[in-house]
XYZ file of C-alpha atoms in Angstrom:
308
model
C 25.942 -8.939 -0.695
C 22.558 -8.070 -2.072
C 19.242 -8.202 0.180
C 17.815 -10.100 -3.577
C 20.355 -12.674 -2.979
C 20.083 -13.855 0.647
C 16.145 -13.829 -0.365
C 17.181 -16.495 -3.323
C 19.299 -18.409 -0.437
C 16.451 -18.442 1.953
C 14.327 -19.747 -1.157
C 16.519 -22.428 -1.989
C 16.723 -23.503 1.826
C 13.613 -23.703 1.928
C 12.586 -25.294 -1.299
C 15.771 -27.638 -1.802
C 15.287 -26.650 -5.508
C 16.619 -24.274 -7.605
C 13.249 -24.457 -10.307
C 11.283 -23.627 -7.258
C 12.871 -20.883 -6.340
C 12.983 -19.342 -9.905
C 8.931 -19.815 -10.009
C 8.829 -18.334 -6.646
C 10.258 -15.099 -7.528
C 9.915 -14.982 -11.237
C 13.268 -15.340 -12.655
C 14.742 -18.365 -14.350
C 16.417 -21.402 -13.125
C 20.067 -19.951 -14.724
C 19.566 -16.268 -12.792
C 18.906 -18.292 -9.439
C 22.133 -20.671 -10.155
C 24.255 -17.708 -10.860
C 23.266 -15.845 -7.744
C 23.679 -18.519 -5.521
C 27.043 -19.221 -7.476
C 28.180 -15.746 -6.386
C 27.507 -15.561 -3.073
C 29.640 -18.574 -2.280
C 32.107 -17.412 -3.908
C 31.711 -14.343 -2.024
C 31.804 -16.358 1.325
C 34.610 -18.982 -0.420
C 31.852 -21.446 1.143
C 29.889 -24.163 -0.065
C 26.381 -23.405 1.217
C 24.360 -26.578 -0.262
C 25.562 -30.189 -1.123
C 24.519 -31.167 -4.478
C 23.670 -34.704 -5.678
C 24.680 -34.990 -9.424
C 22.222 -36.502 -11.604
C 19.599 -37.241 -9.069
C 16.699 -35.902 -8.260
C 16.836 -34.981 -4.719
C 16.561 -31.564 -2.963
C 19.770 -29.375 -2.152
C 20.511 -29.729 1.557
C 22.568 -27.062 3.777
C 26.210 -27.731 4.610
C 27.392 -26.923 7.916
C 28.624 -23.619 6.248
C 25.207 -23.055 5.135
C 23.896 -23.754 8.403
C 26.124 -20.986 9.915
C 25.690 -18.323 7.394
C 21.369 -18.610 7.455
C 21.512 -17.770 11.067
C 23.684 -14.892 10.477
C 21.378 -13.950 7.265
C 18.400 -14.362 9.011
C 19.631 -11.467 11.476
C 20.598 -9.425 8.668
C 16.957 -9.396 7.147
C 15.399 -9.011 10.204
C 17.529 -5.664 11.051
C 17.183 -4.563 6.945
C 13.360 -4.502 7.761
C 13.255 -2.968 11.001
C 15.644 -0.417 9.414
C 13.250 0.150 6.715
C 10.148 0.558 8.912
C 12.534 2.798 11.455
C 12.546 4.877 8.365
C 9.512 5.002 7.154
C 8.406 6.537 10.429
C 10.307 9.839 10.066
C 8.076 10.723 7.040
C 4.943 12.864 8.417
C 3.198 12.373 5.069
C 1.705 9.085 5.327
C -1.998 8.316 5.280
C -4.239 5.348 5.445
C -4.167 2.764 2.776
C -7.123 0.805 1.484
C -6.617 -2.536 -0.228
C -8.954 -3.868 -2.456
C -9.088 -8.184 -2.661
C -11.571 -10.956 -4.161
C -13.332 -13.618 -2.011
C -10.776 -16.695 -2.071
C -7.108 -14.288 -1.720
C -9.490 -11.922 0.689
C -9.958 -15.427 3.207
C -6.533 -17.383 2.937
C -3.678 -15.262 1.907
C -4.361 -11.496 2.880
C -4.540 -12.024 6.270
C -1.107 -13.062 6.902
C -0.122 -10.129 5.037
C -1.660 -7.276 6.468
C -1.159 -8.433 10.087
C 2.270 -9.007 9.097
C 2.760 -5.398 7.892
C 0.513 -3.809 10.872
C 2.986 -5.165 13.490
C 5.813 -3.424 11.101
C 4.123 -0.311 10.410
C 1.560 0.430 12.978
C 1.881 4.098 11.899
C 0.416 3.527 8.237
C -3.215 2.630 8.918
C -4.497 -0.089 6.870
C -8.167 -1.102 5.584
C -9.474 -3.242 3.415
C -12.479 -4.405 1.641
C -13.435 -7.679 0.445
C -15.437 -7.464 -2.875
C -16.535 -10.307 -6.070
C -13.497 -10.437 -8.103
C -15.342 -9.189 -10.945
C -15.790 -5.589 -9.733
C -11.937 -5.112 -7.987
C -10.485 -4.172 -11.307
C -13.440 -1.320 -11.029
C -13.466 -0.105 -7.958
C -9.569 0.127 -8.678
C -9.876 3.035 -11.394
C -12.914 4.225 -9.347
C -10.295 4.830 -6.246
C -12.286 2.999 -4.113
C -9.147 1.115 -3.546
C -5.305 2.389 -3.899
C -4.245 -1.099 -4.378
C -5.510 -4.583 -4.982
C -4.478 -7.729 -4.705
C -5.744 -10.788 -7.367
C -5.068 -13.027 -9.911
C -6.216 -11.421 -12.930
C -4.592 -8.001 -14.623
C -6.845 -5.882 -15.278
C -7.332 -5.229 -19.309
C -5.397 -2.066 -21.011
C -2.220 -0.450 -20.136
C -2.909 2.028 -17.332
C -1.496 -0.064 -14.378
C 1.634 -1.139 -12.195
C 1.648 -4.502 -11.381
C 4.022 -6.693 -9.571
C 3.860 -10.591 -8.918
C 3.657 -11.852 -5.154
C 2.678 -15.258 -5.033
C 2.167 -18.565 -6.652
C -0.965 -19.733 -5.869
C -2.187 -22.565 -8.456
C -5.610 -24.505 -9.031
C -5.643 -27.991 -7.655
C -7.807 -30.649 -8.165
C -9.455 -32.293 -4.990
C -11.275 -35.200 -3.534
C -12.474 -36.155 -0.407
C -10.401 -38.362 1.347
C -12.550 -41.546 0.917
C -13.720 -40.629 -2.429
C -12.362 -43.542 -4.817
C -10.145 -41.950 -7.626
C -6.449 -43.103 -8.345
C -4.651 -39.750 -7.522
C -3.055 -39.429 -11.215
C -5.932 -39.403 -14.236
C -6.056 -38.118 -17.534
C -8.473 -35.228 -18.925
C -10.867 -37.820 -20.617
C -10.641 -39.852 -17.407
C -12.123 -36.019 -15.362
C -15.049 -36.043 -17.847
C -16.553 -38.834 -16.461
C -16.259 -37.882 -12.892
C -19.142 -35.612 -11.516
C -17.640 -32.057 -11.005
C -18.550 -29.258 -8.469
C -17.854 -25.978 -9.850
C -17.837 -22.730 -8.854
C -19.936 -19.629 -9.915
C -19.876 -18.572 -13.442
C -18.153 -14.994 -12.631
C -15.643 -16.391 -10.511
C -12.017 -16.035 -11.939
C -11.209 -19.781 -10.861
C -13.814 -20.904 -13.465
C -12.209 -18.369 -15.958
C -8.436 -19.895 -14.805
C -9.821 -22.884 -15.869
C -11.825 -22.831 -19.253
C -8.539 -21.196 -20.274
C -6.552 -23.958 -19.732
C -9.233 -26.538 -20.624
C -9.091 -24.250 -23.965
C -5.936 -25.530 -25.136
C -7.443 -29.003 -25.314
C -10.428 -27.815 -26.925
C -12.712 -27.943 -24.053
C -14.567 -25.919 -21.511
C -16.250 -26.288 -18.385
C -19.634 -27.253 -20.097
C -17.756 -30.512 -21.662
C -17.205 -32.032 -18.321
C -20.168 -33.763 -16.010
C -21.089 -31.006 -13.466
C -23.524 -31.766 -10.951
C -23.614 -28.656 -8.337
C -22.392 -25.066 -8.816
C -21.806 -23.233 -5.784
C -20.317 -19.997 -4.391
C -17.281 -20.132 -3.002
C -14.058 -22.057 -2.123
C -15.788 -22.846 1.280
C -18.811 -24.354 -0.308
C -17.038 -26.230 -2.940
C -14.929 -28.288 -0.814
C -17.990 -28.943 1.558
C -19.608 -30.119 -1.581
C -16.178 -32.427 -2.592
C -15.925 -33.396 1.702
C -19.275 -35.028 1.410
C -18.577 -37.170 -1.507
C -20.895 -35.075 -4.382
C -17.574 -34.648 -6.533
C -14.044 -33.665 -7.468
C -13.667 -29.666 -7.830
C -10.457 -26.814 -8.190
C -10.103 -24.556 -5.447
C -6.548 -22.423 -4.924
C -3.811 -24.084 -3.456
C -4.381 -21.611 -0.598
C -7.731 -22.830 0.599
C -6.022 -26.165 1.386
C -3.270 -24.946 3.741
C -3.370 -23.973 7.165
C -5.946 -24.878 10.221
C -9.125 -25.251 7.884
C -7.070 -28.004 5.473
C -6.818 -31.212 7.967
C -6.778 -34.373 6.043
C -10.622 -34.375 4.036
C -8.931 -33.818 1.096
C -6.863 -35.505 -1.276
C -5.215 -33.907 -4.348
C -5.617 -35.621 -7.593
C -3.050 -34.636 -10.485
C -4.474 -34.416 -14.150
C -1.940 -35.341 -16.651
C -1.117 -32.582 -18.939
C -3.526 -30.059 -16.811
C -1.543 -27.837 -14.462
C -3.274 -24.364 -13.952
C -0.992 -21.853 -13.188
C -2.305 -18.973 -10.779
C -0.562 -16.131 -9.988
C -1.248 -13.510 -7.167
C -0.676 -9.951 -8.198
C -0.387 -6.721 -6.564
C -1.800 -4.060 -8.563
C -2.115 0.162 -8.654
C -2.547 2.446 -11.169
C 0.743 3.661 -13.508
C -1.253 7.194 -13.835
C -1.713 7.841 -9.996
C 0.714 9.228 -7.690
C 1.814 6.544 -5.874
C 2.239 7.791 -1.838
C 4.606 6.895 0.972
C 1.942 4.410 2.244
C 1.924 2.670 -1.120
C 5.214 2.501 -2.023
C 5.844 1.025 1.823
C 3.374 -1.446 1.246
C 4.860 -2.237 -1.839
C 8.224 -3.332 -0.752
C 7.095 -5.146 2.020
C 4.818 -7.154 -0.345
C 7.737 -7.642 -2.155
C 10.090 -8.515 0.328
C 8.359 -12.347 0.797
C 9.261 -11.694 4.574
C 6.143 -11.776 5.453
C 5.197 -15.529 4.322
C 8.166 -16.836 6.659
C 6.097 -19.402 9.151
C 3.016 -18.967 7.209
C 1.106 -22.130 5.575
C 1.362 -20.934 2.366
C 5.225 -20.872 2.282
C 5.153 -24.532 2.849
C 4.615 -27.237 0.386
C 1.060 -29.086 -0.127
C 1.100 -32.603 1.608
């Protein structure tokens, strides 16, 4: 039994769906199937009912029930074990993580207090600087690592996908707008954007791209900096505007918001971590690395559950 697998079960759990759990760790929908496949055949247990031809989410069995109480244990020990471990190397030293504005204020922070409670002995710092000049300060070694949605351009660097974190489309809750419209329907609507450098405007003239637009087709009234200011913009009625999924969860998301789908307009976002392949990679990088990787760490988090 592989620690990969119970990670997939936990997914699935969680999710209900197998397509979300193959986005959520980057694999596709057949590996997911086949993994789940083989651990109840490993268990001879049925772990999740399945409704045939209907679109409803997988639900636990009593089996299934039994066994993610037991798996839960077994995670929680295979990361203490790891961070037991990790303390009987003298060589590690302090760590500094690099991250833009919007990952910087709603994701990061549930990471690194996450890993400080696990590994108090690797000390931790980080600085929060304009997207545009992480990918520098990276090769500069201002940072060992950083953490964003865009890969930096060339060859020279490690990088390994974390999260899903996608552009959505909001209103203000009173703000009359059905909740589905179409792409000619958005050029109508007034628009808050954000600044020009900011790698949510480059997310999205990318996308608009394949439609043959940009940002300067669509009726922008205010440009702002920030998630923060652009949904204080949307919350008082000026417009619709994308922010990360991320900047809508938690204690700061309430109800002022509504999201509005855009037919044939789903921006993809993904979070990456990111180091360079021609720098020795220490004991404190490679342990942040795996715990990164291990998704433990978004277990009772906002962002591991699903927008409302």
């Amino acid at each position: 039994m592989r620690i990969e697998t119970l990670n997939i079960f936990f997914s699935i759990a969680e999710t209900g769906s197998i397509s979300q759990t193959a986005r959520k760790h980057y694999i596709s929908q057949p590996a997911v199937t086949s993994q789940l496949q083989a651990l109840e055949e490993e268990l001879s247990k049925k772990l999740f009912t399945r409704n045939a031809g209907q679109r409803k989410p997988l639900v636990l069995t009593e089996a299934g029930e039994v066994f993610k109480g037991y798996a839960k244990k077994l995670l929680d020990t295979y990361q203490e074990m790891e961070s037991a471990l990790s303390r009987l190397d003298a060589n590690f030293g302090g760590l500094v993580v690099g991250t833009g504005p919007t990952i910087g204020t709603y994701i990061f922070p549930f990471l690194v207090e996450s890993f400080r409670k696990d590994y108090p002995h690797i000390p931790v710092s980080t600085r929060m600087v304009l997207g545009s000049a992480l990918h520098r300060g990276l090769y500069e070694r201002e940072f060992d690592m950083i953490i964003t949605s865009n890969l930096p351009k060339g060859e020279d660097y490690v990088s390994h996908a974390i999260l899903d974190d996608q552009l959505v489309l909001i209103a203000s809750a009173g703000y009359k707008v059905d909740g589905v419209i179409t792409v000619n329907r958005l050029k109508r609507i007034p628009l808050v954007i954000r600044e020009d450098d900011s790698s949510v405007n480059g997310r999205l003239n990318k996308h608009l791209a394949k439609h043959g637009l940009s940002l300067k087709d669509f009726n922008v009234v205010r440009q702002v900096l920030g998630n923060e200011a652009l949904k204080q913009a949307v919350n008082a009625g000026t417009g619709l505007g994308f922010v990360a999924r991320s900047s809508l969860l938690g204690r700061n998301s309430g109800n002022n918001y509504r999201v509005i789908q855009v037919k044939g307009l789903q921006v993809e976002r993904h979070i990456f971590l990111i180091y360079p392949a021609s720098r020795p990679v220490t004991a404190s990088m490679e342990c942040f690395t795996k715990f990164v990787l291990f998704k433990r760490w978004l277990e009772g988090t906002p962002l591991a559950q699903p927008l409302a």
